[in-house]
Coordinates of C-alpha atoms and ligand atoms in Angstrom, one line a residue:
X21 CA 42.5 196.3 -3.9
X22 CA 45.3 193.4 -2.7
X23 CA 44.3 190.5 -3.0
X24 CA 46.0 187.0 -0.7
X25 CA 47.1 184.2 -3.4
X26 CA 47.3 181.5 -0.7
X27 CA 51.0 182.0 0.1
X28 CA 52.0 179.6 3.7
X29 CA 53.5 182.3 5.3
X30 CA 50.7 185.2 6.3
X31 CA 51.2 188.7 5.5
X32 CA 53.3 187.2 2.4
X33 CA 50.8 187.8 -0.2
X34 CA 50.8 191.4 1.2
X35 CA 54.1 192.4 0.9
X36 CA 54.8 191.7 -3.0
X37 CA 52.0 194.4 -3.3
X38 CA 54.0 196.8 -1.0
X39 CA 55.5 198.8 -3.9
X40 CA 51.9 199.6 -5.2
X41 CA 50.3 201.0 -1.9
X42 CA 50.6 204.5 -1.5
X43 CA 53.3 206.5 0.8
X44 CA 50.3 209.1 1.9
X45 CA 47.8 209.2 4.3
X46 CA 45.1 206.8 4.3
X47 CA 42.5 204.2 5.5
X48 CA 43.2 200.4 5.4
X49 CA 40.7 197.6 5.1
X50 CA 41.6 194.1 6.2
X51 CA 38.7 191.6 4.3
X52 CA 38.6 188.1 4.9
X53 CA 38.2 185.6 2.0
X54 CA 34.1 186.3 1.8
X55 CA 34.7 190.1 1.7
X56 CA 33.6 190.7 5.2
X57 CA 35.9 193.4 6.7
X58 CA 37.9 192.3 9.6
X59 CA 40.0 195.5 11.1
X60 CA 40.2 199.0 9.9
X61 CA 43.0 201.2 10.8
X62 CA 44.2 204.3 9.8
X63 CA 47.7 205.7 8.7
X64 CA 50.1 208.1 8.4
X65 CA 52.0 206.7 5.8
X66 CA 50.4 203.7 4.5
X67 CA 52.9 201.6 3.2
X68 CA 54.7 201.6 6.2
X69 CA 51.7 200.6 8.6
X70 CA 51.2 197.7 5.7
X71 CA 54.8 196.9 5.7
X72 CA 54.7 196.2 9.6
X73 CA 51.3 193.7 8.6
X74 CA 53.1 191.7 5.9
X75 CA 56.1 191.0 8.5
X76 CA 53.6 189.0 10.5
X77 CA 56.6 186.6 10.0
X78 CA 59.1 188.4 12.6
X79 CA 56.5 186.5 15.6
X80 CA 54.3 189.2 16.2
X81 CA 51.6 187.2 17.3
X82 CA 49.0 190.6 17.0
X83 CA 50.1 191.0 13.4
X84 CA 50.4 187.6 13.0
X85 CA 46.8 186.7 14.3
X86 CA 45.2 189.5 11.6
X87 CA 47.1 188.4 8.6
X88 CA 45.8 184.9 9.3
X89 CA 42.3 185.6 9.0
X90 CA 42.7 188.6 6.4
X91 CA 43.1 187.6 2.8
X92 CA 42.6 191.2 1.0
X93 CA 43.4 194.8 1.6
X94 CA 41.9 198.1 0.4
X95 CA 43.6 201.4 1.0
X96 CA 41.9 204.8 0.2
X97 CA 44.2 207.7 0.2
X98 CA 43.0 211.1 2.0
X99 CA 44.9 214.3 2.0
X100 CA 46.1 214.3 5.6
X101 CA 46.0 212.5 8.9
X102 CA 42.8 214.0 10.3
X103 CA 41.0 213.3 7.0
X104 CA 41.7 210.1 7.3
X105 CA 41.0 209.8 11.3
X106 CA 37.4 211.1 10.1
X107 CA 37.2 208.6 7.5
X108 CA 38.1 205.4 10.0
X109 CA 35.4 206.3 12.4
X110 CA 32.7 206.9 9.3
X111 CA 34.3 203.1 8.0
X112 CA 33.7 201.5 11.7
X113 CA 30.5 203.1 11.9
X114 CA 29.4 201.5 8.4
X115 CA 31.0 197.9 9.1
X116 CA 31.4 197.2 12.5
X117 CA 34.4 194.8 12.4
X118 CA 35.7 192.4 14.5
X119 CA 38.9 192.9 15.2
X120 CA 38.1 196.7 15.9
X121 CA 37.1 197.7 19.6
X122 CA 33.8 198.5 20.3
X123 CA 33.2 201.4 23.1
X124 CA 29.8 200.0 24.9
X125 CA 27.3 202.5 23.7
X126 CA 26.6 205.8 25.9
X127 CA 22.9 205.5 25.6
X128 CA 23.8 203.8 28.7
X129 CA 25.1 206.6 30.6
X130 CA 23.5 209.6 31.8
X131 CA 23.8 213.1 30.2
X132 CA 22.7 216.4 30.7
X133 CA 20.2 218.8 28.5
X134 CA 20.3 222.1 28.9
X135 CA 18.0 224.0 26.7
X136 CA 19.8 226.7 25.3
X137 CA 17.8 227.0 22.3
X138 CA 14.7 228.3 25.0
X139 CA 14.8 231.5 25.8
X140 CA 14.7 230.5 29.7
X141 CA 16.1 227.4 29.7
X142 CA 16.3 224.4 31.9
X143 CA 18.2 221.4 32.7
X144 CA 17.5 218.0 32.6
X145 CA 18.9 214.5 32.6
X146 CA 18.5 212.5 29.1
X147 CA 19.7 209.8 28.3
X148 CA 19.4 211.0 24.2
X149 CA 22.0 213.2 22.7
X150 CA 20.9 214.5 19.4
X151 CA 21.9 217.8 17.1
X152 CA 19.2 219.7 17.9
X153 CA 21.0 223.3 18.8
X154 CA 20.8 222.4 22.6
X155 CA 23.6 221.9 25.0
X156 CA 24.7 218.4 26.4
X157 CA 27.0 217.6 29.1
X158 CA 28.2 214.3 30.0
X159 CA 28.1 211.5 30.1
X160 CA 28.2 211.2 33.6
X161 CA 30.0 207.7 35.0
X162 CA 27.7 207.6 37.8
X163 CA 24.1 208.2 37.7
X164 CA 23.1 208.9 41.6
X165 CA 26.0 211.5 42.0
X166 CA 24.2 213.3 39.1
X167 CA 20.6 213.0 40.5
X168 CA 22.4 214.1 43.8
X169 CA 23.9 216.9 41.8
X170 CA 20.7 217.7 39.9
X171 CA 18.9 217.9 42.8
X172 CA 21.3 220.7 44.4
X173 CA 20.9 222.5 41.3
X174 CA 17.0 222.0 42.2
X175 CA 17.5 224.1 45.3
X176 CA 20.4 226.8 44.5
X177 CA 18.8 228.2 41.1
X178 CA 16.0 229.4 40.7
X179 CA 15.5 227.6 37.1
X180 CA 12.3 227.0 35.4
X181 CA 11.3 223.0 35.9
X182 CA 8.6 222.5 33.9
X183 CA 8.2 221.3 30.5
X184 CA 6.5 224.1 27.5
X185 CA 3.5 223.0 27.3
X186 CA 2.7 223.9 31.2
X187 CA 5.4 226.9 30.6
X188 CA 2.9 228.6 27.7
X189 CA 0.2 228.1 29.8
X190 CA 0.5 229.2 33.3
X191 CA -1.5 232.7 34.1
X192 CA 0.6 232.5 37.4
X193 CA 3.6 231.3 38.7
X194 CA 3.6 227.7 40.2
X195 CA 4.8 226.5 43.7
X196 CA 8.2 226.2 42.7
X197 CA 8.1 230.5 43.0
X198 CA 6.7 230.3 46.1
X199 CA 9.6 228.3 47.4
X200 CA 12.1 230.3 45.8
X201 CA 13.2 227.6 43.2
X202 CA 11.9 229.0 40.5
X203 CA 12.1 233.1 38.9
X204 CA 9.1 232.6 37.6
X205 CA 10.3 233.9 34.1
X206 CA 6.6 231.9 32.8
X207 CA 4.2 235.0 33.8
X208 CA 6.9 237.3 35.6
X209 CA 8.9 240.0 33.8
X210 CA 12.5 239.0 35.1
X211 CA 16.1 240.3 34.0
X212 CA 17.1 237.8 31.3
X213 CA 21.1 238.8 32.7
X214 CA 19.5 237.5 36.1
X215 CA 18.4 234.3 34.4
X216 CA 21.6 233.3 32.2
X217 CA 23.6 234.3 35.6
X218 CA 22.0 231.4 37.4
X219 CA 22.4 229.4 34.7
X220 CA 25.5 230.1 34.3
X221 CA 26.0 228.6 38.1
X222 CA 24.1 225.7 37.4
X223 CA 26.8 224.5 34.7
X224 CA 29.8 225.2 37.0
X225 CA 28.2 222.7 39.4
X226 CA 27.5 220.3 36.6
X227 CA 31.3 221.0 35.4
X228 CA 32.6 220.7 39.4
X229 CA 33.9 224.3 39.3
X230 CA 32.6 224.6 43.1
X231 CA 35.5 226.4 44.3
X232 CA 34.3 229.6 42.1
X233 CA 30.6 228.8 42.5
X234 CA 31.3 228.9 46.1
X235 CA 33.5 232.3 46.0
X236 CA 30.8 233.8 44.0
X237 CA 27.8 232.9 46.5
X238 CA 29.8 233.7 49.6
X239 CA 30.1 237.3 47.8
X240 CA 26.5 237.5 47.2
X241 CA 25.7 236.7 50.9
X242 CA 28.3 238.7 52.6
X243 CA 26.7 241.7 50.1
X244 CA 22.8 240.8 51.0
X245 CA 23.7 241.1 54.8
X246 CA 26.0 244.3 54.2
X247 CA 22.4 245.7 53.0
X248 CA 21.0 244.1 55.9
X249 CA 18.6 241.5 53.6
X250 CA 19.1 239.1 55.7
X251 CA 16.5 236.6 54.8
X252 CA 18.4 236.7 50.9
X253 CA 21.8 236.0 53.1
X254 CA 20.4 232.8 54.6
X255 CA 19.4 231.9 51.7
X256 CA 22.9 232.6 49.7
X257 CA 24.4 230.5 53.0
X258 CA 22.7 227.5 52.4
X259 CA 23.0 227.1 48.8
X260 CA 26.4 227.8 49.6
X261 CA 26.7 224.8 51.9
X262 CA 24.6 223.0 49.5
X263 CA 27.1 223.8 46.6
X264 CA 29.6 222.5 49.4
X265 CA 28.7 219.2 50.0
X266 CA 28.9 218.2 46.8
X267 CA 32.2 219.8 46.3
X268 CA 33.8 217.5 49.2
X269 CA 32.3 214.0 47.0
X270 CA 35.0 215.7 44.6
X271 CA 38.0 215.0 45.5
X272 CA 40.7 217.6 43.9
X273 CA 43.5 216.0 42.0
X274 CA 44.9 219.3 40.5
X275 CA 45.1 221.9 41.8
X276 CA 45.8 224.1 38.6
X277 CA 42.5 223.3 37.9
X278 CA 41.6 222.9 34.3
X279 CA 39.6 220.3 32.6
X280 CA 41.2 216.9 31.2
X281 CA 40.2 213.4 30.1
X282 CA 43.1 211.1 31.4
X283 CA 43.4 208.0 29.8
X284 CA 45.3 204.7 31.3
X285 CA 45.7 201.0 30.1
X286 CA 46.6 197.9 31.4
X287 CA 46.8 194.9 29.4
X288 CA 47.7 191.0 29.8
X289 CA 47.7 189.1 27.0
X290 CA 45.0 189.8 24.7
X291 CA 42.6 191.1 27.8
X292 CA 42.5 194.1 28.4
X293 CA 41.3 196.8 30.7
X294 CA 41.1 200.8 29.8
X295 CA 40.3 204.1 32.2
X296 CA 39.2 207.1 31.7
X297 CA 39.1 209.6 34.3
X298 CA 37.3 212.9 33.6
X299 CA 38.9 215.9 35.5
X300 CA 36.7 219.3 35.6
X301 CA 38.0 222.6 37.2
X302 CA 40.7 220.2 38.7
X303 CA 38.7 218.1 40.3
X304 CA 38.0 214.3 39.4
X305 CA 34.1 214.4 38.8
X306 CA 33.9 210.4 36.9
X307 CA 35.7 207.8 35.4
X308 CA 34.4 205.1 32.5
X309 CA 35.9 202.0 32.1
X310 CA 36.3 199.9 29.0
X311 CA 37.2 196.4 29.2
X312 CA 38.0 194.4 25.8
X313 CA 38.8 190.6 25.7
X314 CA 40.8 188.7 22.5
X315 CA 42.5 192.2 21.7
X316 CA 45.6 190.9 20.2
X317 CA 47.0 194.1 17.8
X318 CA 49.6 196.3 19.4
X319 CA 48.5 198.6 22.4
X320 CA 49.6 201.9 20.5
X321 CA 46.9 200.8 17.9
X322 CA 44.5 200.1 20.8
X323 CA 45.1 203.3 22.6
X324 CA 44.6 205.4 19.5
X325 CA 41.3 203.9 18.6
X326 CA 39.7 204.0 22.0
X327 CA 40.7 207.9 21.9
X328 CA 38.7 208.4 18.5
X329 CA 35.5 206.3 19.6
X330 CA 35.7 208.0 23.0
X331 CA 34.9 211.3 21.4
X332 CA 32.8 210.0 18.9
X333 CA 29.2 211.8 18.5
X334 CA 28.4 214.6 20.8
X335 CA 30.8 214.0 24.2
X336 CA 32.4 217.0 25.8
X337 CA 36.2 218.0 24.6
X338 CA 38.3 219.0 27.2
X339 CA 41.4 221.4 26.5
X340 CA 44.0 218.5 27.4
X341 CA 43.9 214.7 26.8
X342 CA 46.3 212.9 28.6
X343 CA 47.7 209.5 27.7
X344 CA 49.9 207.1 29.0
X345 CA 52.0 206.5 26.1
X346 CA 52.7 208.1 22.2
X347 CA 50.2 207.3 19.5
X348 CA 50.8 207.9 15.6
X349 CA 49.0 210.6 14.5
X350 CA 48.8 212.3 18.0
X351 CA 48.5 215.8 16.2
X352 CA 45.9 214.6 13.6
X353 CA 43.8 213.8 17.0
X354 CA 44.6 216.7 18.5
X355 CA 43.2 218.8 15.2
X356 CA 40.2 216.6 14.7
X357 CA 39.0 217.4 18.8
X358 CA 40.1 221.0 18.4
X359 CA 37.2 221.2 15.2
X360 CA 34.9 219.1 17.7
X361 CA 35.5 221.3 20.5
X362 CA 35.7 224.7 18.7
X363 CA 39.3 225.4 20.1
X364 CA 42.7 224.1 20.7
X365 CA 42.9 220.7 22.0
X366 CA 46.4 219.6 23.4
X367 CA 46.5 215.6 23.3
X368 CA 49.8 215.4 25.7
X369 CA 51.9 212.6 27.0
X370 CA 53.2 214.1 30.0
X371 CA 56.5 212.3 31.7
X372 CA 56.7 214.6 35.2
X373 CA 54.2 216.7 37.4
X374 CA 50.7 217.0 38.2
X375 CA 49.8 215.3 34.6
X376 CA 52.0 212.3 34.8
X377 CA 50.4 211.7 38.3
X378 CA 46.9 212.2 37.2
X379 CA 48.1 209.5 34.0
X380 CA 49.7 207.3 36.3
X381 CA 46.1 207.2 38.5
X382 CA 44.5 206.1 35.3
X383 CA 46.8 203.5 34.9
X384 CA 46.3 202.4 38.2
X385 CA 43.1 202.3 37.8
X386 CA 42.8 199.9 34.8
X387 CA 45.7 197.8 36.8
X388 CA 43.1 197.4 39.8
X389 CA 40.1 196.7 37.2
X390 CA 42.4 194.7 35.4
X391 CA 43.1 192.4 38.5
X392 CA 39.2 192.4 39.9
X393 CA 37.9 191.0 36.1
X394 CA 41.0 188.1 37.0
X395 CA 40.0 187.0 40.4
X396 CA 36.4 187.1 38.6
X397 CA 37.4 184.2 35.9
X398 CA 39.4 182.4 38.1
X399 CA 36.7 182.4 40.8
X400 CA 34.5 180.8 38.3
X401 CA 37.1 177.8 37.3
X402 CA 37.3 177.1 40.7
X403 CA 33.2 176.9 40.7
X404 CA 33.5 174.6 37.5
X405 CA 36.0 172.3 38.9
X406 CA 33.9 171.7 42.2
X407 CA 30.4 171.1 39.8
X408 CA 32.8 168.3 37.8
X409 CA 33.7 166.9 41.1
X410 CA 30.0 166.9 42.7
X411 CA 28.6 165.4 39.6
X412 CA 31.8 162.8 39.0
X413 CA 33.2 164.2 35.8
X414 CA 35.6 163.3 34.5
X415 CA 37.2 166.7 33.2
X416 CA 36.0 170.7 34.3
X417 CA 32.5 171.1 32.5
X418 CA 33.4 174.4 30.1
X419 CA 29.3 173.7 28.4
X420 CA 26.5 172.5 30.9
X421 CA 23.2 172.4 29.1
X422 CA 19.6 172.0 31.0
X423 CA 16.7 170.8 29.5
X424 CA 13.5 171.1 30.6
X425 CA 9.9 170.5 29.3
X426 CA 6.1 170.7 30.7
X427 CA 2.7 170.2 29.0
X428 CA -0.9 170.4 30.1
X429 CA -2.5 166.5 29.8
X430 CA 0.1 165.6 27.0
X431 CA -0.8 168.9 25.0
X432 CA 0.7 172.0 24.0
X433 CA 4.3 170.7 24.7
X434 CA 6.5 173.5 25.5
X435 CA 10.5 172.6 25.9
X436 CA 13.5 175.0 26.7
X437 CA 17.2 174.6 27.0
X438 CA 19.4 177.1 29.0
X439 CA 23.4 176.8 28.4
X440 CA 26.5 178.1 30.3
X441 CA 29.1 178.4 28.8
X442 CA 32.5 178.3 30.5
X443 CA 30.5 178.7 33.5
Ligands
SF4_3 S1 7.2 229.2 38.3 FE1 6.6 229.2 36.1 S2 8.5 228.9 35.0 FE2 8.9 228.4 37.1 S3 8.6 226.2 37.2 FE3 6.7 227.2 37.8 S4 5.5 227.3 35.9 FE4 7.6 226.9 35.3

C-alpha cells in the first residue's frame, strides 16, 4: 500500500512511490484518508496509469480532482489484462465507489426466458436473470415493443404457454390447441424436430432476424398450397404478415446484417451522456441510455468502464462491439466477452463504412440526449428565478423547504417537511 504524507501539491505523495509499483498488469485502489475506496481502475502497465495520477500537477483537472480526495493507493498485480478486467468488476461489485460509474441496474429492464432446460420449452418475459441452465435474451430497451413482439410469437408458434404444474397435469390439450397456438406437446405425441423448429423461429423474431423468418414462412406456404393444403397456407400467410409488421418497427441500419452493440458518448464538462444501440441481424432492435453527472476522469477511462459493466452478469455478447474511440486494453475486453460469449468477440473502432456510420448514430444519439437533459436544467433555473421573483427574494432559491403539521384536538401531532433541492 502508498500511503499520502500531506504533501501541498496532490498526486505528490504518489509519485516518490512510483519506483516501487509494479510495471505489470494490475488493479488500483484509490482510498481516501478513512480507508473508504474512492475509484478503482484497472491497468495495463501499472506504473504508468499511476504515473499519469501523480502528475495531477500538469492541470488535469480529472486527475487533479481524484488525487485531491485520495490519500492512499493499493495495487494488486494479476498475470494479464483480462485477469485484471475480471478482478475490477469483482472490486466494484464489493465497494461500490464513488468516483466509479454506476450502470442503473437491469432489473429494470425487460428480458426474455426461454426454457431450454424443459424438454418443450417456452418463452416468457422476466424481469430476473439468474444461472439456472435456461436461456435469457435481453434486456430489451423498450418494454411494449417486446409485449408486441411476444404477442406475435403468441400467434406464429405454436409454443406451449402454460406453466408445469398445469403442463403435468392436463389429460387433454387446452384451448390454445384448438386455436392452433399451441402443438399440444402436454398429452400429444409430437416430433420434438417439429418443436425446436418453431422455437427456433420464435428466437429469430426475438433476435429481429425477420428477413430469414420471413423467407422461411413464405417457403412453407408456397409448399402447403403446392400440396393444395390450403387452410395450412393461410395460416403460413398470416404469420407471415404478422412476422412482417414487426419487421417494418425495425428499421435496418446494415445491411450486412450481423449482430453489434454500438456504443457513443457525448460529454460536456463533467456531465455526461452515453448510447448504446443494439443491432440484431442488421437491424436496430433497442438502444439504452446511460447518463452520469460529476464524471470528471478522462473519457477513455469512462468509455472502458461503461463497456465492462455493460456486459456484466448475464447480457447477450454480440460478435462485434463498436466504439467511438480507442480504449487501453481493447484486446483484454475483447478476450474477456469472447469467454462470456463462448466465441470470438471483435471490440472494433471502425473509421469508414457501414460501422463508422452505425458509431457515428450512437454518438448522435448521446449528442441529442445530451442536449434534451440541458434544456431540462436550464428550464428549471428559469422556474427558480420566477419563484425568487413571485415571492421577493432576494437571490434564486437553490433549497425551498415546506413544513407542515396537523393534529386531532391538540393530540397525536404529526409534522412533515418536503425539500427541493435546486428545484
Ligand atoms: S395445449 Fe397443452 S402444452 Fe399447449 S398450452 Fe395447452 S396445456 Fe400447455
Amino acid at each position: 500500500m502508498v500511503e499520502a504524507r500531506g504533501e501541498e501539491r496532490p498526486g505528490g505523495w504518489l509519485e516518490e512511490r512510483l519506483p516501487s509499483v509494479p510495471r505489470k498488469p494490475g488493479v488500483y485502489l484509490f482510498r481516501d484518508s478513512r480507508g473508504k475506496v474512492l475509484y478503482v481502475g484497472k491497468a495495463k502497465d501499472l506504473r504508468a496509469r499511476l504515473r499519469s495520477y501523480a502528475a495531477a500537477g500538469d492541470g488535469r483537472y480529472h486527475v487533479r480532482f481524484l488525487m485531491e480526495r485520495a490519500s492512499k493507493v493499493e495495487t494488486l498485480v494479476t498475470n494479464n489484462e483480462t485477469e485484471a478486467l475480471i478482478l475490477e468488476n469483482n472490486l466494484i461489485k464489493q465497494y461500490r465507489p464513488r468516483y466509479n460509474i454506476r450502470l442503473k441496474d437491469d432489473k429494470t429492464y425487460l428480458s426474455v426466458k426461454v426454457t431450454t432446460k424443459d424438454e418443450w420449452p417456452r418463452i416468457l418475459a422476466t424481469r430476473h436473470i439468474v444461472r439456472d441452465g435456461n436461456t435469457y435474451l435481453g434486456p430489451f430497451a423498450s418494454a411494449t415493443g417486446l409485449r408486441e413482439t411476444l404477442e406475435t410469437i403468441r400467434k406464429v408458434f405454436p409454443l406451449r404457454t402454460c406453466s408445469d404444474a398445469v403442463f403435468r397435469n392436463r389429460s387433454r390439450p387446452c384451448l390454445e390447441y384448438q386455436i392452433h397456438r399451441c402443438l399440444a406437446p402436454c398429452v400429444i405425441d409430437i416430433d420434438p424436430a417439429e418443436y425446436r423448429a418453431q422455437l427456433d423461429g420464435a428466437l429469430k423474431l426475438l433476435e429481429g432476424k425477420t428477413g430469414e423468418l420471413i423467407e422461411s414462412l413464405k417457403q412453407a406456404m408456397l409448399q402447403a398450397s403446392e400440396e393444395e393444403r390450403f387452410e395450412d397456407a393461410a395460416r403460413l400467410r398470416d404469420r407471415m404478415a404478422a412476422v412482417a409488421r414487426i419487421a417494418e418497427k425495425q428499421a435496418v441500419v446494415s445491411h450486412g446484417g450481423g449482430d453489434r452493440d454500438v456504443f457513443g458518448l457525448c460529454r460536456e464538462g463533467g456531465i455526461v451522456e452515453a448510447q448504446v444501440l443494439t443491432v440484431r441481424g442488421g437491424k436496430l432492435v433497442g438502444h439504452h441510455g446511460y447518463h452520469f453527472e460529476d464524471y470528471e476522469l478522462p473519457e477513455e477511462e469512462l468509455l472502458s468502464s461503461l463497456v465492462a459493466r455493460f456486459y456484466e452478469g448475464e447480457r447477450f455478447v454480440p460478435d462485434e462491439v463498436l466504439l467511438p474511440r480507442p480504449i487501453e486494453g481493447a484486446a483484454a475486453l475483447a478476450d474477456y466477452l469472447g469467454g462470456k460469449r463462448g466465441r470470438r468477440v471483435a471490440v472494433l473502432v471502425p473509421k469508414r463504412g457501414e460501422r463508422r456510420r452505425l458509431v457515428e448514430m450512437a454518438v448522435e444519439n448521446a449528442r441529442q440526449g445530451l442536449r434534451e437533459r440541458l434544456d431540462d436544467s436550464s428550464q428549471r433555473e428559469r422556474t427558480l428565478a420566477e419563484i425568487g421573483r413571485r415571492l421577493g427574494l432576494a437571490s434564486v432559491p437553490k433549497r425551498i423547504e415546506c413544513f407542515d403539521i396537523s393534529h386531532a384536538g391538540g393530540e397525536a401531532v404529526v409534522a412533515s417537511m418536503v425539500a427541493f433541492d435546486e428545484g
